[in-house]
PDB file of C-alpha atoms in Angstrom:
ATOM      1  CA  MET F 162     -14.746  37.470 -14.038  1.00  0.00           C
ATOM      2  CA  THR F 163     -12.480  35.218 -15.868  1.00  0.00           C
ATOM      3  CA  ASP F 164     -10.977  35.875 -19.530  1.00  0.00           C
ATOM      4  CA  ASP F 165     -13.204  32.712 -20.658  1.00  0.00           C
ATOM      5  CA  PHE F 166     -16.328  33.731 -18.714  1.00  0.00           C
ATOM      6  CA  THR F 167     -19.843  33.159 -20.369  1.00  0.00           C
ATOM      7  CA  TYR F 168     -23.318  34.321 -19.141  1.00  0.00           C
ATOM      8  CA  GLU F 169     -26.545  32.384 -20.218  1.00  0.00           C
ATOM      9  CA  VAL F 170     -30.098  33.062 -19.693  1.00  0.00           C
ATOM     10  CA  PRO F 171     -31.600  30.219 -21.479  1.00  0.00           C
ATOM     11  CA  VAL F 172     -35.763  30.497 -22.525  1.00  0.00           C
ATOM     12  CA  GLY F 173     -38.001  28.418 -20.757  1.00  0.00           C
ATOM     13  CA  VAL F 174     -39.913  25.741 -22.365  1.00  0.00           C
ATOM     14  CA  THR F 175     -42.982  24.404 -21.618  1.00  0.00           C
ATOM     15  CA  TRP F 176     -43.330  20.731 -23.014  1.00  0.00           C
ATOM     16  CA  ASP F 177     -45.648  17.764 -23.256  1.00  0.00           C
ATOM     17  CA  ASN F 178     -43.602  15.309 -21.591  1.00  0.00           C
ATOM     18  CA  PRO F 179     -42.644  16.368 -17.878  1.00  0.00           C
ATOM     19  CA  ASP F 180     -39.546  14.561 -18.045  1.00  0.00           C
ATOM     20  CA  ARG F 181     -37.628  16.850 -20.430  1.00  0.00           C
ATOM     21  CA  ILE F 182     -35.301  19.631 -19.265  1.00  0.00           C
ATOM     22  CA  PRO F 183     -37.738  22.787 -18.867  1.00  0.00           C
ATOM     23  CA  TYR F 184     -35.145  25.063 -20.572  1.00  0.00           C
ATOM     24  CA  SER F 185     -33.688  25.261 -24.395  1.00  0.00           C
ATOM     25  CA  SER F 186     -30.504  24.517 -24.999  1.00  0.00           C
ATOM     26  CA  ASP F 187     -30.491  26.380 -28.212  1.00  0.00           C
ATOM     27  CA  PHE F 188     -32.119  29.559 -27.350  1.00  0.00           C
ATOM     28  CA  PHE F 189     -31.461  32.278 -25.039  1.00  0.00           C
ATOM     29  CA  PHE F 190     -32.479  35.615 -23.838  1.00  0.00           C
ATOM     30  CA  VAL F 191     -28.873  36.347 -22.848  1.00  0.00           C
ATOM     31  CA  GLU F 192     -25.867  34.801 -24.472  1.00  0.00           C
ATOM     32  CA  GLU F 193     -23.084  36.829 -23.520  1.00  0.00           C
ATOM     33  CA  ASP F 194     -19.060  36.296 -22.836  1.00  0.00           C
ATOM     34  CA  ARG F 195     -16.570  38.541 -21.496  1.00  0.00           C
ATOM     35  CA  HIS F 196     -15.970  40.596 -24.283  1.00  0.00           C
ATOM     36  CA  SER F 197     -19.495  41.485 -25.205  1.00  0.00           C
ATOM     37  CA  LEU F 198     -20.182  41.859 -21.373  1.00  0.00           C
ATOM     38  CA  ASP F 199     -16.977  44.477 -21.368  1.00  0.00           C
ATOM     39  CA  LEU F 200     -18.475  46.180 -24.054  1.00  0.00           C
ATOM     40  CA  TRP F 201     -22.022  46.647 -22.521  1.00  0.00           C
ATOM     41  CA  LEU F 202     -20.777  47.687 -19.513  1.00  0.00           C
ATOM     42  CA  ASP F 203     -18.418  50.250 -21.182  1.00  0.00           C
ATOM     43  CA  ARG F 204     -21.855  51.801 -22.859  1.00  0.00           C
ATOM     44  CA  MET F 205     -23.124  52.050 -19.329  1.00  0.00           C
ATOM     45  CA  SER F 206     -20.147  54.239 -17.944  1.00  0.00           C
ATOM     46  CA  PRO F 207     -20.635  57.819 -16.954  1.00  0.00           C
ATOM     47  CA  ASP F 208     -19.095  59.146 -20.079  1.00  0.00           C
ATOM     48  CA  ASN F 209     -21.344  56.602 -22.423  1.00  0.00           C
ATOM     49  CA  ARG F 210     -24.473  56.592 -20.618  1.00  0.00           C
ATOM     50  CA  GLU F 211     -26.168  59.715 -22.345  1.00  0.00           C
ATOM     51  CA  TYR F 212     -26.761  57.629 -25.130  1.00  0.00           C
ATOM     52  CA  ALA F 213     -27.968  54.755 -23.779  1.00  0.00           C
ATOM     53  CA  TRP F 214     -31.665  55.784 -24.330  1.00  0.00           C
ATOM     54  CA  GLY F 215     -32.917  52.593 -22.982  1.00  0.00           C
ATOM     55  CA  GLU F 216     -31.461  53.591 -19.804  1.00  0.00           C
ATOM     56  CA  ASN F 217     -32.913  57.106 -19.521  1.00  0.00           C
ATOM     57  CA  PRO F 218     -34.684  57.516 -17.261  1.00  0.00           C
ATOM     58  CA  SER F 219     -33.121  54.964 -15.169  1.00  0.00           C
ATOM     59  CA  GLN F 220     -34.386  51.898 -13.917  1.00  0.00           C
ATOM     60  CA  ARG F 221     -35.254  51.095 -10.383  1.00  0.00           C
ATOM     61  CA  LEU F 222     -33.925  47.669  -9.294  1.00  0.00           C
ATOM     62  CA  ARG F 223     -33.850  45.504  -6.120  1.00  0.00           C
ATOM     63  CA  HIS F 224     -31.730  42.123  -6.612  1.00  0.00           C
ATOM     64  CA  PHE F 225     -32.108  39.201  -3.677  1.00  0.00           C
ATOM     65  CA  ILE F 226     -30.045  36.448  -3.550  1.00  0.00           C
ATOM     66  CA  THR F 227     -31.387  33.778  -0.987  1.00  0.00           C
ATOM     67  CA  ASN F 228     -30.555  29.939  -0.216  1.00  0.00           C
ATOM     68  CA  VAL F 229     -26.772  29.685  -1.469  1.00  0.00           C
ATOM     69  CA  ARG F 230     -25.603  26.415  -1.797  1.00  0.00           C
ATOM     70  CA  ALA F 231     -21.726  26.175  -2.319  1.00  0.00           C
ATOM     71  CA  ARG F 232     -19.969  22.739  -3.334  1.00  0.00           C
ATOM     72  CA  TRP F 233     -16.420  22.091  -4.346  1.00  0.00           C
ATOM     73  CA  LYS F 234     -15.834  20.578  -7.925  1.00  0.00           C
ATOM     74  CA  GLU F 235     -13.658  17.502  -7.962  1.00  0.00           C
ATOM     75  CA  ASN F 236     -10.612  19.558  -9.093  1.00  0.00           C
ATOM     76  CA  GLY F 237     -10.482  21.244  -5.878  1.00  0.00           C
ATOM     77  CA  ALA F 238     -10.102  24.892  -7.311  1.00  0.00           C
ATOM     78  CA  GLU F 239     -13.365  25.440  -8.637  1.00  0.00           C
ATOM     79  CA  LEU F 240     -16.684  26.056  -6.572  1.00  0.00           C
ATOM     80  CA  ASP F 241     -20.223  25.648  -7.985  1.00  0.00           C
ATOM     81  CA  VAL F 242     -22.386  27.980  -6.498  1.00  0.00           C
ATOM     82  CA  ARG F 243     -26.217  27.863  -6.662  1.00  0.00           C
ATOM     83  CA  SER F 244     -28.731  30.406  -5.314  1.00  0.00           C
ATOM     84  CA  ASN F 245     -32.276  31.734  -5.484  1.00  0.00           C
ATOM     85  CA  LEU F 246     -32.938  34.976  -6.891  1.00  0.00           C
ATOM     86  CA  LEU F 247     -35.703  37.634  -6.720  1.00  0.00           C
ATOM     87  CA  PHE F 248     -35.504  40.547  -8.906  1.00  0.00           C
ATOM     88  CA  SER F 249     -37.561  43.747  -8.854  1.00  0.00           C
ATOM     89  CA  PHE F 250     -37.485  45.940 -11.739  1.00  0.00           C
ATOM     90  CA  THR F 251     -39.386  49.616 -12.090  1.00  0.00           C
ATOM     91  CA  ARG F 252     -39.118  51.845 -14.723  1.00  0.00           C
ATOM     92  CA  LEU F 253     -40.759  54.808 -15.104  1.00  0.00           C
ATOM     93  CA  THR F 254     -44.456  54.716 -13.939  1.00  0.00           C
ATOM     94  CA  ASN F 255     -45.031  51.192 -14.840  1.00  0.00           C
ATOM     95  CA  PRO F 256     -45.481  48.930 -11.905  1.00  0.00           C
ATOM     96  CA  SER F 257     -42.691  46.576 -10.818  1.00  0.00           C
ATOM     97  CA  VAL F 258     -42.263  43.522 -12.664  1.00  0.00           C
ATOM     98  CA  LEU F 259     -41.010  40.630 -10.274  1.00  0.00           C
ATOM     99  CA  VAL F 260     -38.888  37.804 -11.709  1.00  0.00           C
ATOM    100  CA  THR F 261     -37.531  34.770 -10.034  1.00  0.00           C
ATOM    101  CA  GLY F 262     -35.123  32.232 -10.682  1.00  0.00           C
ATOM    102  CA  GLU F 263     -32.212  30.067  -9.992  1.00  0.00           C
ATOM    103  CA  ARG F 264     -28.662  31.469 -10.790  1.00  0.00           C
ATOM    104  CA  ASN F 265     -26.067  28.981 -11.228  1.00  0.00           C
ATOM    105  CA  ASP F 266     -22.532  30.235 -11.054  1.00  0.00           C
ATOM    106  CA  LEU F 267     -19.005  28.506 -11.317  1.00  0.00           C
ATOM    107  CA  LEU F 268     -16.303  30.168  -9.344  1.00  0.00           C
ATOM    108  CA  ARG F 269     -12.430  29.327  -9.925  1.00  0.00           C
ATOM    109  CA  ARG F 270      -9.620  30.222  -8.038  1.00  0.00           C
ATOM    110  CA  ASN F 271      -6.772  31.874  -9.940  1.00  0.00           C
ATOM    111  CA  GLU F 272      -3.002  31.533  -9.513  1.00  0.00           C
ATOM    112  CA  THR F 273      -2.932  34.380  -6.475  1.00  0.00           C
ATOM    113  CA  GLY F 274      -5.496  32.323  -4.797  1.00  0.00           C
ATOM    114  CA  SER F 275      -8.403  35.039  -5.378  1.00  0.00           C
ATOM    115  CA  TRP F 276     -11.579  34.065  -6.718  1.00  0.00           C
ATOM    116  CA  LYS F 277     -13.202  34.782 -10.161  1.00  0.00           C
ATOM    117  CA  LEU F 278     -16.555  33.957 -11.628  1.00  0.00           C
ATOM    118  CA  ALA F 279     -16.099  31.862 -14.800  1.00  0.00           C
ATOM    119  CA  ARG F 280     -19.599  31.347 -15.657  1.00  0.00           C
ATOM    120  CA  ARG F 281     -23.302  32.163 -14.790  1.00  0.00           C
ATOM    121  CA  VAL F 282     -26.151  30.525 -16.174  1.00  0.00           C
ATOM    122  CA  VAL F 283     -29.554  31.878 -14.937  1.00  0.00           C
ATOM    123  CA  TYR F 284     -32.646  29.534 -15.061  1.00  0.00           C
ATOM    124  CA  LEU F 285     -35.590  32.168 -14.805  1.00  0.00           C
ATOM    125  CA  ASP F 286     -39.101  30.455 -13.466  1.00  0.00           C
ATOM    126  CA  GLN F 287     -41.077  32.430 -16.014  1.00  0.00           C
ATOM    127  CA  THR F 288     -41.256  31.141 -19.452  1.00  0.00           C
ATOM    128  CA  VAL F 289     -42.693  34.478 -20.907  1.00  0.00           C
ATOM    129  CA  GLN F 290     -40.851  37.626 -19.825  1.00  0.00           C
ATOM    130  CA  ASP F 291     -42.419  40.850 -19.112  1.00  0.00           C
ATOM    131  CA  LEU F 292     -39.255  43.012 -18.980  1.00  0.00           C
ATOM    132  CA  GLN F 293     -38.796  45.647 -21.435  1.00  0.00           C
ATOM    133  CA  HIS F 294     -35.379  44.576 -22.222  1.00  0.00           C
ATOM    134  CA  MET F 295     -32.691  42.060 -20.686  1.00  0.00           C
ATOM    135  CA  HIS F 296     -29.961  44.336 -20.190  1.00  0.00           C
ATOM    136  CA  LEU F 297     -29.939  43.260 -16.859  1.00  0.00           C
ATOM    137  CA  ILE F 298     -27.351  41.055 -15.029  1.00  0.00           C
ATOM    138  CA  PHE F 299     -29.254  38.620 -12.682  1.00  0.00           C
TER     139      PHE F 299
END
């Protein structure tokens, strides 16, 4: 991830006007940056996981990415990547929750020539989420 990385999952909105964008620009299920994700990942590390009660017992995840489409940005140093996702989440004896959507990533080439993730925006198809929590990276 780049230092200025952002990760957003906007709330879906059902408008009376079908010409409006079906996602909020002000409200998010998830709105993170590099710093907040680093803190969250540190909390999930084996050293700290015993205090992450939402992860005990562990969840069972399946993450499918399909229909990947990549397009160069005009600057030639960034790549816009869009893909579809199917996400299965199971915890305890609850039946699986399936989440579908589109993932929009911005990849940026750094000075060494390697690629880093600069932005991720996930547009979920469901406007109401059945997930117990959103501590997931789609």
